[in-house]
Amino acid sequence: MYFPSKKKNAVYVSPIKQDIHPIDFSLPTEPMNHKRKNPDPSPDSDEPTTQLSSPFPDEVLERVLSLLNSRKDRNSVSLVCKDWYDAERWSRTHVFIGNCYSVSPEILTRRFPNIRSVTLKGKPRFSDFDLVPPKWGAYVHSWLLVFATKYHFLEELRLKRMTVSDESLKFLALSFPNFKALSLLSCDGFSTDGLASITTHCKNLTELDIQENDIDDKSGKWLSCFPENFMSLEVLNFANLNSDVNFKALERLVSRCKSLKVLKVNENITFKQLHRLLVLAPDLRELGTGSLLQDLTPRQHSELKSAFNNCKNLNILSGFYEVTSIFLPVLYPACTNLTFLNLSYAALRSDELSNLLIHCPLLQRLWVLDSVEDEGLEAVGSNCPLLEELRVFPASDPFEDEILHGVTETGFLAVSYGCKKLHYVLYFCRQMTNAAVATIVQNCPDFTHFRLCIMNPRQPDYQTDEPMDEAFGAVVKTCTKLRRLAVSGLLTDLAFEYIGKYAKNLETLSVAFAGSSDRGMECVLKGCPKLRKLEIRDCPFGNAALLSSFRKYESMRSLWMSGCKVTMDGCRFLAQEMPRLNVEVISECGNDGCQADKLYVYRSVAGPRKDAPPFVLTL
Amino acid sequence: MQGVVVLGGATRSGSISTLSMEDNNLVLSSEDSSSPDESELELGLGLSLGGTACKPQQHYARILTAKDFPSVGSSVSASSSSSSSSSSCSSSLSRANVTSGTKRSADSVAAANGASQVVGWPPIRSYRMNSLVNQAKLPATEEFNSLIGSSKNSNTVVGKGTNNCSDKNNGSAKENGRLRSSLFVKVNMDGTPIGRKVDLSAHRCYETLAQTLEDMFHTSTSTISSIRSSGEEHDKATRSSKMLDGSSDFVLTYEDKDGDWMLVGDVPWGMFINSVRRLKIMRTSEAKGLGNTLRSEERNGRQKTNPI
């Protein structure tokens, strides 16, 4: 490990927990270096002392701390005493920044000199649903410029909801000789030309993971830019790119990269091509198929099946764009060790799913489309006792379907009876009842993530016509470990009273089209001590709610409110009272400045944004 | 420029109305703000409006079903355009922005079809949203709906243009193990990041297909060309497709079962239907040297081998 020379008078910056705590700012008066707070059990500890140094050398402490990986642990460590703070910051190699505007690259690099791996998240989550205008920000380039000098040995960069340009990608490719892993999830602003820069110049690349980005997909030529002697790739995911790649180049790449563990191809790859790839890479752990759509002769069928059979290490399967029934049996041999099956692009029927799941006894995570309907979910309940996570997405635009397909409370119930270990669910449905949810959480009390989306806004319990308050009441009362909750359906303030009262571990709450008055939001703000992210849209919460516990926002990563009833005056007041928060209103043209239609509040040690576009007003 | 459908509910003298239409599963709610006397929502349709429409208190005219406004369909189709959903001038007026963008598109066709959409709801990421297709589970009677569904990523009224052919081709069961009454193929266009799908079984001739694709990709001046010999299939189309005269910047090509890229229009329609795998609208400059067949250089890295 490379340790640059230490500066003992380094700036004492606040600990970066999962986010920044402005409250924990660098206050030299904080009792950080009292010996009695040092858990070190040295014999000196009972001595009232001014001796502050640790009994063992810094290097040893750093070596020990370098074994710590969890950022929660590291943040706790950094609060113990100054020595531990220093040791931690010198030994940290990975940093996670949940909101790129909460800290500046300068502050970051000053505190952590030895970072090899950075994870950066940018835009508010609702930007995924088009609620944030384009060119809002979250540009990675300014970070790269600083990293180029301070983190010359940067190896990994993982970006989510950031704006990345081709220029940035080229700069990245050329500035970091050791660069190994690039992951872009839900980003925008770049094209496949930028990817070509990466593949051309990053000689040590092990990971290229391009997912669900708003990318200008010009061509698949980037894949052909890997040099002929390049063989270090371990992870390649281009499943969401639409352009054709040169298959021969892909084949050569796969055959050269003996350590390839993850390969997710796009839907233009045919099953014949897939077959050839499987033969070249039988050790894959994760596979994303292309389209499985063409005619299949018996010989091709058995060849493909045999190829899958040879993949003994396959744990994760995804892709399945446009798969037809005939292909599913070829997968059966590969399903024995499957822990994660992502069928969320394949509109399977219930019988098709059922037949497939019989072969997946070890399944822990399953993503499906609601085309499998309740019967399909019953099969899940019957065949997957180890299931921990289930996501059911709508197979078609719910507003367009004249015929109601999809899943109901019945399917969810069936899963809960059969899958006792279920703790993560994302469920899009068209109807739900309070009673069903109550039963579900009785069956599965260990939910950590409960995201229920009844797709018609403000829909009540379809049997009783009552609000869905009791459903979510049951969830928060029963599931004490709940960390993430998304609510839907017709909800009054009562639901939020329950949440505030019972959801003591809740960290993320998503609310849409719910609540009756300010009281709802007030209850949540007063009640949920661990709340970090609150995102609200189209609810009748106004200034009173916003300002009811405004100090709380400093302990949170961010607050988003759009389509609510807050006004600019309310936001200005908040900004005034809480100078360490950035209070931003996205003002779309024509807004007279009275309503604050889109409000984004977040804590920051970096001060107001310097790169805000004209439609973002920082108050 | 943003094409925005302003859907508003009318409230008079500050009254707040909340309708919930159970059978439509959509809710109209107009929520008042602090100044009740100014809460007059405008009832109207039109393009993205300037300042006049931007009344400060009108911010909750969110969702209406098109059943309330039977004229929605035609007006919407005329006024919608492709743009981002961000800079809506009338956003203060209406949240029911029927817009399209490079990300998600709240489809005007959807509005025409009897439903309207809330921006960003249900909360599904754009990539996944764009992949939603009405899968071929629908019975044959649903074919029209499925055609609409296939064009959900576009912001034009696809259905309107595709029924000029006399009878619908009910297609063939193209897929093993599954009876399909529709035949969806992907269409990509050079320079457009997001592909679309089109239901070929809803067409019987190249002309309507070309029309559909032009609408779909919203080329302003009918720039898709390349259907040469079948130019005889004149139609009552409101504008003649430039597919026929090769005068545009783009050519329409398709990949057949053998993986070869061919120009669309050279073979009889039935043969085309049986062998087409997917479509691509290529720049004419890239398709130079295209004879009757084109080997995609991206597929095998070889030079184009076919002299004209």
XYZ file of N, CA, C and O in Angstrom, chain A residues 39-182:
576
model
N -10.970 3.533 23.195
C -11.260 2.175 23.700
C -10.014 1.306 23.835
O -10.104 0.145 24.194
N -8.916 1.850 23.507
C -7.697 1.054 23.596
C -7.444 0.667 25.061
O -7.326 1.522 25.937
N -7.316 -0.586 25.329
C -7.201 -1.025 26.739
C -5.761 -1.006 27.256
O -5.276 -1.994 27.807
N -5.135 0.096 27.020
C -3.762 0.132 27.501
C -3.770 0.456 28.978
O -4.711 1.066 29.478
N -2.747 0.113 29.662
C -2.698 0.380 31.119
C -2.694 1.867 31.433
O -2.959 2.255 32.560
N -2.463 2.684 30.454
C -2.448 4.122 30.712
C -3.842 4.710 30.786
O -4.007 5.869 31.072
N -4.805 3.899 30.474
C -6.109 4.508 30.226
C -6.743 5.075 31.487
O -7.568 5.967 31.412
N -6.390 4.571 32.641
C -7.043 5.119 33.827
C -6.327 6.340 34.363
O -6.720 6.946 35.333
N -5.300 6.684 33.710
C -4.511 7.823 34.178
C -5.039 9.096 33.542
O -5.128 9.184 32.328
N -5.415 10.049 34.334
C -5.800 11.324 33.728
C -4.562 11.890 33.054
O -3.542 12.101 33.691
N -4.644 12.055 31.799
C -3.390 12.285 31.115
C -3.553 13.284 29.992
O -4.626 13.446 29.429
N -2.485 13.933 29.712
C -2.484 14.744 28.509
C -1.777 14.009 27.381
O -1.628 14.510 26.291
N -1.343 12.826 27.716
C -0.643 12.073 26.683
C -1.675 11.544 25.687
O -2.614 10.867 26.035
N -1.506 11.918 24.455
C -2.586 11.668 23.500
C -2.240 10.633 22.460
O -3.073 10.221 21.687
N -1.028 10.261 22.412
C -0.702 9.372 21.299
C -1.118 7.949 21.635
O -1.212 7.537 22.781
N -1.370 7.255 20.597
C -1.791 5.869 20.718
C -0.605 5.029 21.189
O 0.532 5.297 20.825
N -0.852 3.983 21.980
C 0.259 3.179 22.489
C 0.941 2.332 21.426
O 2.005 1.820 21.665
N 0.296 2.134 20.310
C 1.031 1.418 19.270
C 1.154 2.303 18.043
O 0.393 3.231 17.837
N 2.123 2.001 17.217
C 2.444 2.918 16.130
C 1.256 3.089 15.170
O 0.418 2.210 15.019
N 1.250 4.231 14.563
C 0.175 4.541 13.634
C 0.051 3.502 12.542
O -1.041 3.158 12.111
N 1.184 3.036 12.106
C 1.146 2.099 10.978
C 0.403 0.841 11.349
O -0.290 0.248 10.513
N 0.554 0.436 12.592
C -0.156 -0.773 13.010
C -1.656 -0.514 13.031
O -2.455 -1.321 12.547
N -1.990 0.623 13.589
C -3.418 0.972 13.636
C -4.000 1.031 12.232
O -5.088 0.527 11.958
N -3.223 1.639 11.363
C -3.715 1.734 9.994
C -3.862 0.367 9.365
O -4.811 0.102 8.617
N -2.926 -0.480 9.662
C -2.993 -1.812 9.074
C -4.239 -2.531 9.546
O -4.934 -3.201 8.781
N -4.513 -2.366 10.819
C -5.715 -3.016 11.368
C -6.961 -2.415 10.737
O -7.863 -3.121 10.294
N -6.976 -1.110 10.692
C -8.177 -0.463 10.167
C -8.364 -0.718 8.688
O -9.487 -0.640 8.177
N -7.270 -0.996 8.017
C -7.418 -1.219 6.582
C -8.229 -2.475 6.301
O -8.700 -2.678 5.188
N -8.393 -3.288 7.304
C -9.202 -4.482 7.106
C -10.683 -4.192 7.224
O -11.518 -5.050 6.920
N -10.992 -3.028 7.671
C -12.400 -2.665 7.783
C -12.932 -2.251 6.438
O -12.380 -1.379 5.786
N -14.031 -2.856 6.048
C -14.595 -2.488 4.764
C -15.920 -1.738 4.855
O -16.226 -0.921 4.006
N -16.651 -2.035 5.855
C -17.969 -1.399 5.939
C -17.814 0.087 6.226
O -17.072 0.500 7.118
N -18.529 0.890 5.455
C -18.323 2.315 5.671
C -18.980 2.791 6.945
O -18.520 3.768 7.548
N -19.954 2.071 7.414
C -20.539 2.455 8.709
C -19.510 2.261 9.800
O -19.331 3.108 10.672
N -18.821 1.133 9.728
C -17.786 0.872 10.727
C -16.700 1.923 10.644
O -16.217 2.430 11.655
N -16.310 2.231 9.443
C -15.224 3.201 9.282
C -15.625 4.560 9.809
O -14.823 5.284 10.406
N -16.860 4.918 9.572
C -17.294 6.213 10.081
C -17.330 6.217 11.610
O -16.971 7.217 12.233
N -17.718 5.132 12.169
C -17.686 5.059 13.636
C -16.253 5.155 14.144
O -15.963 5.862 15.110
N -15.386 4.449 13.494
C -13.977 4.458 13.889
C -13.420 5.872 13.864
O -12.673 6.296 14.760
N -13.799 6.600 12.852
C -13.211 7.934 12.694
C -13.662 8.888 13.786
O -13.088 9.956 13.942
N -14.685 8.519 14.509
C -15.178 9.396 15.563
C -14.552 9.112 16.916
O -14.811 9.809 17.893
N -13.741 8.093 17.005
C -13.243 7.685 18.313
C -12.304 8.716 18.901
O -12.475 9.187 20.016
N -11.279 9.017 18.156
C -10.331 10.016 18.630
C -9.550 10.474 17.417
O -9.653 9.910 16.335
N -8.743 11.481 17.619
C -8.068 12.062 16.471
C -7.125 11.064 15.816
O -6.987 11.029 14.598
N -6.453 10.286 16.622
C -5.526 9.318 16.046
C -6.253 8.303 15.190
O -5.797 7.935 14.109
N -7.375 7.881 15.697
C -8.135 6.904 14.924
C -8.711 7.562 13.683
O -8.789 6.953 12.627
N -9.110 8.777 13.842
C -9.604 9.524 12.684
C -8.529 9.575 11.602
O -8.786 9.302 10.429
N -7.329 9.914 12.019
C -6.251 9.997 11.044
C -5.937 8.639 10.447
O -5.745 8.511 9.239
N -5.841 7.665 11.307
C -5.504 6.333 10.798
C -6.573 5.859 9.819
O -6.279 5.254 8.787
N -7.773 6.153 10.135
C -8.856 5.713 9.251
C -8.767 6.419 7.908
O -8.915 5.803 6.857
N -8.502 7.691 7.956
C -8.521 8.395 6.681
C -7.346 8.017 5.798
O -7.475 8.015 4.575
N -6.248 7.646 6.404
C -5.119 7.227 5.573
C -5.317 5.836 5.033
O -4.766 5.475 3.999
N -6.112 5.058 5.731
C -6.243 3.665 5.293
C -7.476 3.402 4.450
O -7.668 2.303 3.947
N -8.283 4.419 4.288
C -9.499 4.163 3.498
C -9.160 4.143 2.017
O -8.519 5.058 1.509
N -9.652 3.136 1.329
C -9.389 3.054 -0.108
C -10.656 3.181 -0.947
O -10.591 3.398 -2.148
N -11.791 3.020 -0.315
C -13.028 3.151 -1.086
C -13.915 4.200 -0.414
O -14.077 4.178 0.797
N -14.453 5.082 -1.201
C -15.355 6.074 -0.628
C -16.669 6.089 -1.408
O -16.684 5.936 -2.635
N -17.733 6.240 -0.649
C -19.068 6.268 -1.231
C -19.676 7.646 -0.955
O -19.742 8.073 0.190
N -20.113 8.295 -1.993
C -20.710 9.624 -1.817
C -22.124 9.571 -2.360
O -22.331 9.481 -3.575
N -23.078 9.631 -1.442
C -24.463 9.420 -1.835
C -25.068 10.595 -2.560
O -26.061 10.446 -3.271
N -24.503 11.756 -2.383
C -25.004 12.938 -3.075
C -23.786 13.751 -3.487
O -23.071 14.288 -2.645
N -23.564 13.829 -4.769
C -22.308 14.441 -5.232
C -22.212 15.914 -4.844
O -21.115 16.484 -4.857
N -23.322 16.528 -4.513
C -23.249 17.929 -4.128
C -23.119 18.129 -2.629
O -23.103 19.261 -2.154
N -23.025 17.046 -1.885
C -22.886 17.210 -0.447
C -21.450 17.499 -0.044
O -21.190 17.932 1.070
N -20.543 17.248 -0.949
C -19.136 17.471 -0.622
C -18.434 17.843 -1.926
O -18.924 17.548 -3.013
N -17.325 18.505 -1.819
C -16.606 18.864 -3.034
C -15.430 17.917 -3.218
O -14.923 17.352 -2.248
N -14.952 17.777 -4.444
C -13.795 16.899 -4.645
C -12.575 17.370 -3.867
O -11.768 16.549 -3.419
N -12.466 18.668 -3.672
C -11.312 19.159 -2.922
C -11.366 18.689 -1.483
O -10.363 18.225 -0.914
N -12.516 18.828 -0.878
C -12.654 18.390 0.514
C -12.419 16.896 0.618
O -11.739 16.402 1.526
N -12.954 16.197 -0.319
C -12.813 14.743 -0.298
C -11.356 14.320 -0.396
O -10.869 13.501 0.408
N -10.669 14.892 -1.346
C -9.289 14.441 -1.551
C -8.379 14.911 -0.433
O -7.361 14.279 -0.131
N -8.762 15.991 0.191
C -7.971 16.443 1.325
C -8.088 15.479 2.480
O -7.119 15.162 3.162
N -9.270 14.986 2.687
C -9.438 14.091 3.831
C -8.924 12.698 3.555
O -8.318 12.061 4.419
N -9.197 12.187 2.374
C -8.817 10.803 2.084
C -7.794 10.799 0.974
O -8.136 10.947 -0.191
N -6.575 10.601 1.295
C -5.541 10.705 0.264
C -5.316 9.439 -0.548
O -4.668 9.490 -1.583
N -5.826 8.330 -0.084
C -5.416 7.063 -0.693
C -6.545 6.311 -1.372
O -6.544 5.087 -1.408
N -7.440 7.028 -1.903
C -8.628 6.361 -2.438
C -8.315 5.684 -3.776
O -7.678 6.263 -4.649
N -8.786 4.461 -3.904
C -8.644 3.744 -5.164
C -9.970 3.563 -5.856
O -10.024 3.268 -7.047
N -11.050 3.700 -5.076
C -12.364 3.348 -5.634
C -13.388 4.364 -5.156
O -13.472 4.648 -3.968
N -14.113 4.943 -6.090
C -15.087 5.978 -5.758
C -16.456 5.577 -6.295
O -16.578 5.167 -7.450
N -17.448 5.731 -5.438
C -18.840 5.580 -5.883
C -19.516 6.929 -5.698
O -19.481 7.498 -4.608
N -20.123 7.408 -6.762
C -20.735 8.732 -6.728
C -22.163 8.638 -7.208
O -22.420 8.096 -8.278
N -23.058 9.240 -6.441
C -24.439 9.297 -6.925
C -24.818 10.749 -7.121
O -24.421 11.621 -6.339
N -25.612 11.005 -8.115
C -25.861 12.384 -8.493
C -27.291 12.835 -8.289
O -27.695 13.265 -7.226
N -28.059 12.696 -9.347
C -29.370 13.331 -9.331
C -30.303 12.682 -8.333
O -30.154 11.514 -7.978
N -31.317 13.443 -7.934
C -32.338 12.841 -7.075
C -33.004 11.663 -7.777
O -33.115 11.647 -9.001
N -33.427 10.722 -7.006
C -33.925 9.478 -7.589
C -35.100 9.696 -8.531
O -35.254 8.981 -9.522
N -35.902 10.699 -8.265
C -37.056 10.935 -9.121
C -36.662 11.405 -10.525
O -37.523 11.537 -11.390
N -35.379 11.631 -10.736
C -34.968 11.946 -12.107
C -35.119 10.725 -12.999
O -35.251 10.829 -14.208
N -35.124 9.554 -12.408
C -35.377 8.342 -13.184
C -36.760 8.364 -13.828
O -37.009 7.630 -14.779
N -37.650 9.135 -13.242
C -39.018 9.162 -13.735
C -39.334 10.508 -14.381
O -40.468 10.976 -14.351
N -38.288 11.126 -14.901
C -38.491 12.344 -15.682
C -38.995 13.516 -14.876
O -39.552 14.446 -15.430
N -38.788 13.506 -13.595
C -39.237 14.658 -12.821
C -38.166 15.722 -12.683
O -38.405 16.792 -12.146
N -36.976 15.431 -13.132
C -35.894 16.406 -13.070
C -35.544 16.792 -14.503
O -35.304 15.920 -15.329
N -35.521 18.074 -14.790
C -35.228 18.484 -16.172
C -33.814 18.077 -16.579
O -32.930 17.939 -15.734
N -33.596 17.941 -17.861
C -32.239 17.628 -18.300
C -31.299 18.796 -18.021
O -31.723 19.923 -17.797
N -30.029 18.507 -18.033
C -28.991 19.494 -17.744
C -29.141 20.055 -16.333
O -28.781 21.200 -16.068
N -29.628 19.232 -15.469
C -29.744 19.655 -14.079
C -28.391 19.732 -13.403
O -28.143 20.590 -12.562
N -27.527 18.818 -13.765
C -26.214 18.866 -13.144
C -25.665 17.483 -12.900
O -25.858 16.593 -13.697
N -24.985 17.351 -11.783
C -24.312 16.104 -11.402
C -23.263 15.725 -12.439
O -23.214 14.588 -12.907
N -22.459 16.699 -12.785
C -21.411 16.448 -13.778
C -20.232 15.779 -13.108
O -19.726 16.250 -12.099
N -19.742 14.768 -13.725
C -18.628 14.056 -13.121
C -17.303 14.725 -13.449
O -16.285 14.476 -12.803
N -17.301 15.585 -14.435
C -16.024 16.066 -14.956
C -15.207 16.803 -13.905
O -13.989 16.617 -13.814
N -15.871 17.631 -13.127
C -15.104 18.388 -12.136
C -14.450 17.455 -11.123
O -13.382 17.748 -10.584
N -15.099 16.344 -10.860
C -14.496 15.357 -9.963
C -13.263 14.727 -10.603
O -12.228 14.544 -9.961
N -13.387 14.417 -11.874
C -12.272 13.761 -12.543
C -11.043 14.657 -12.591
O -9.910 14.189 -12.468
N -11.294 15.919 -12.774
C -10.151 16.832 -12.841
C -9.353 16.796 -11.548
O -8.123 16.783 -11.552
N -10.047 16.797 -10.448
C -9.359 16.744 -9.161
C -8.750 15.370 -8.940
O -7.609 15.236 -8.474
N -9.481 14.363 -9.284
C -8.953 13.012 -9.083
C -7.682 12.785 -9.895
O -6.803 12.026 -9.483
N -7.629 13.416 -11.040
C -6.472 13.175 -11.897
C -5.179 13.548 -11.194
O -4.131 12.912 -11.390
N -5.239 14.570 -10.373
C -4.020 14.927 -9.652
C -3.928 14.234 -8.308
O -2.861 13.784 -7.909
N -5.053 14.121 -7.609
C -4.977 13.598 -6.241
C -5.090 12.090 -6.148
O -4.603 11.477 -5.208
N -5.817 11.525 -7.055
C -5.989 10.061 -7.010
C -5.461 9.472 -8.313
O -6.197 8.856 -9.073
N -4.210 9.673 -8.526
C -3.646 9.233 -9.789
C -3.793 7.728 -9.980
O -3.847 7.237 -11.104
N -3.847 7.021 -8.863
C -3.921 5.563 -8.959
C -5.338 5.054 -8.835
O -5.554 3.901 -8.468
N -6.280 5.887 -9.140
C -7.683 5.471 -9.073
C -7.921 4.246 -9.934
O -7.465 4.171 -11.082
N -8.659 3.297 -9.362
C -8.903 2.057 -10.085
C -10.363 1.854 -10.462
O -10.665 1.217 -11.458
N -11.246 2.338 -9.613
C -12.658 2.041 -9.861
C -13.496 3.297 -9.759
O -13.296 4.120 -8.874
N -14.443 3.405 -10.642
C -15.377 4.519 -10.593
C -16.767 3.983 -10.861
O -17.007 3.363 -11.906
N -17.658 4.184 -9.907
C -19.029 3.720 -10.083
C -19.947 4.922 -9.953
O -19.953 5.584 -8.927
N -20.688 5.174 -10.997
C -21.514 6.366 -11.047
C -22.969 5.999 -11.210
O -23.299 5.105 -11.982
N -23.801 6.709 -10.477
C -25.236 6.495 -10.618
C -25.907 7.851 -10.742
O -25.676 8.744 -9.929
N -26.709 7.970 -11.785
C -27.437 9.229 -12.038
C -26.501 10.434 -12.103
O -26.797 11.507 -11.546
N -25.402 10.247 -12.756
C -24.510 11.377 -12.994
C -24.547 11.719 -14.482
O -24.912 10.890 -15.311
N -24.135 12.938 -14.780
C -24.006 13.320 -16.181
C -22.543 13.157 -16.567
O -21.643 13.744 -15.951
N -22.338 12.359 -17.568
C -20.992 11.984 -17.985
C -20.882 12.337 -19.460
O -21.751 11.969 -20.246
N -19.829 13.029 -19.849
C -19.702 13.350 -21.274
C -18.646 12.451 -21.902
O -17.842 11.825 -21.219
N -18.632 12.441 -23.208
C -17.596 11.674 -23.900
C -16.225 12.226 -23.559
O -15.246 11.482 -23.428
N -16.193 13.532 -23.401
C -14.923 14.150 -23.043
C -14.453 13.641 -21.682
O -13.267 13.357 -21.484
N -15.399 13.519 -20.767
C -15.050 12.994 -19.440
C -14.524 11.575 -19.536
O -13.565 11.207 -18.851
N -15.171 10.785 -20.355
C -14.748 9.394 -20.462
C -13.351 9.320 -21.064
O -12.518 8.506 -20.658
N -13.115 10.160 -22.026
C -11.790 10.147 -22.636
C -10.745 10.603 -21.614
O -9.667 10.009 -21.497
N -11.088 11.626 -20.889
C -10.181 12.112 -19.857
C -9.902 11.017 -18.834
O -8.756 10.810 -18.414
N -10.945 10.330 -18.468
C -10.794 9.227 -17.510
C -9.852 8.180 -18.064
O -8.925 7.716 -17.385
N -10.087 7.834 -19.329
C -9.291 6.753 -19.919
C -7.821 7.121 -19.987
O -6.941 6.262 -19.869
N -7.538 8.402 -20.150
C -6.155 8.804 -20.354
C -5.439 9.217 -19.077
O -4.215 9.282 -19.043
N -6.199 9.483 -18.029
C -5.560 10.074 -16.847
C -5.199 9.086 -15.767
O -4.475 9.436 -14.840
N -5.732 7.896 -15.847
C -5.538 6.975 -14.725
C -4.950 5.675 -15.237
O -5.673 4.815 -15.730
N -3.675 5.499 -15.107
C -3.020 4.343 -15.717
C -3.450 3.017 -15.121
O -3.378 1.979 -15.790
N -3.914 3.042 -13.881
C -4.297 1.790 -13.244
C -5.782 1.521 -13.311
O -6.273 0.644 -12.609
N -6.461 2.295 -14.127
C -7.914 2.224 -14.047
C -8.427 0.851 -14.420
O -8.027 0.288 -15.444
N -9.342 0.324 -13.600
C -9.771 -1.053 -13.808
C -11.272 -1.213 -14.023
O -11.703 -2.054 -14.804
N -12.072 -0.467 -13.271
C -13.492 -0.803 -13.281
C -14.349 0.438 -13.464
O -14.218 1.392 -12.717
N -15.226 0.386 -14.441
C -16.154 1.482 -14.683
C -17.572 0.943 -14.698
O -17.884 0.006 -15.431
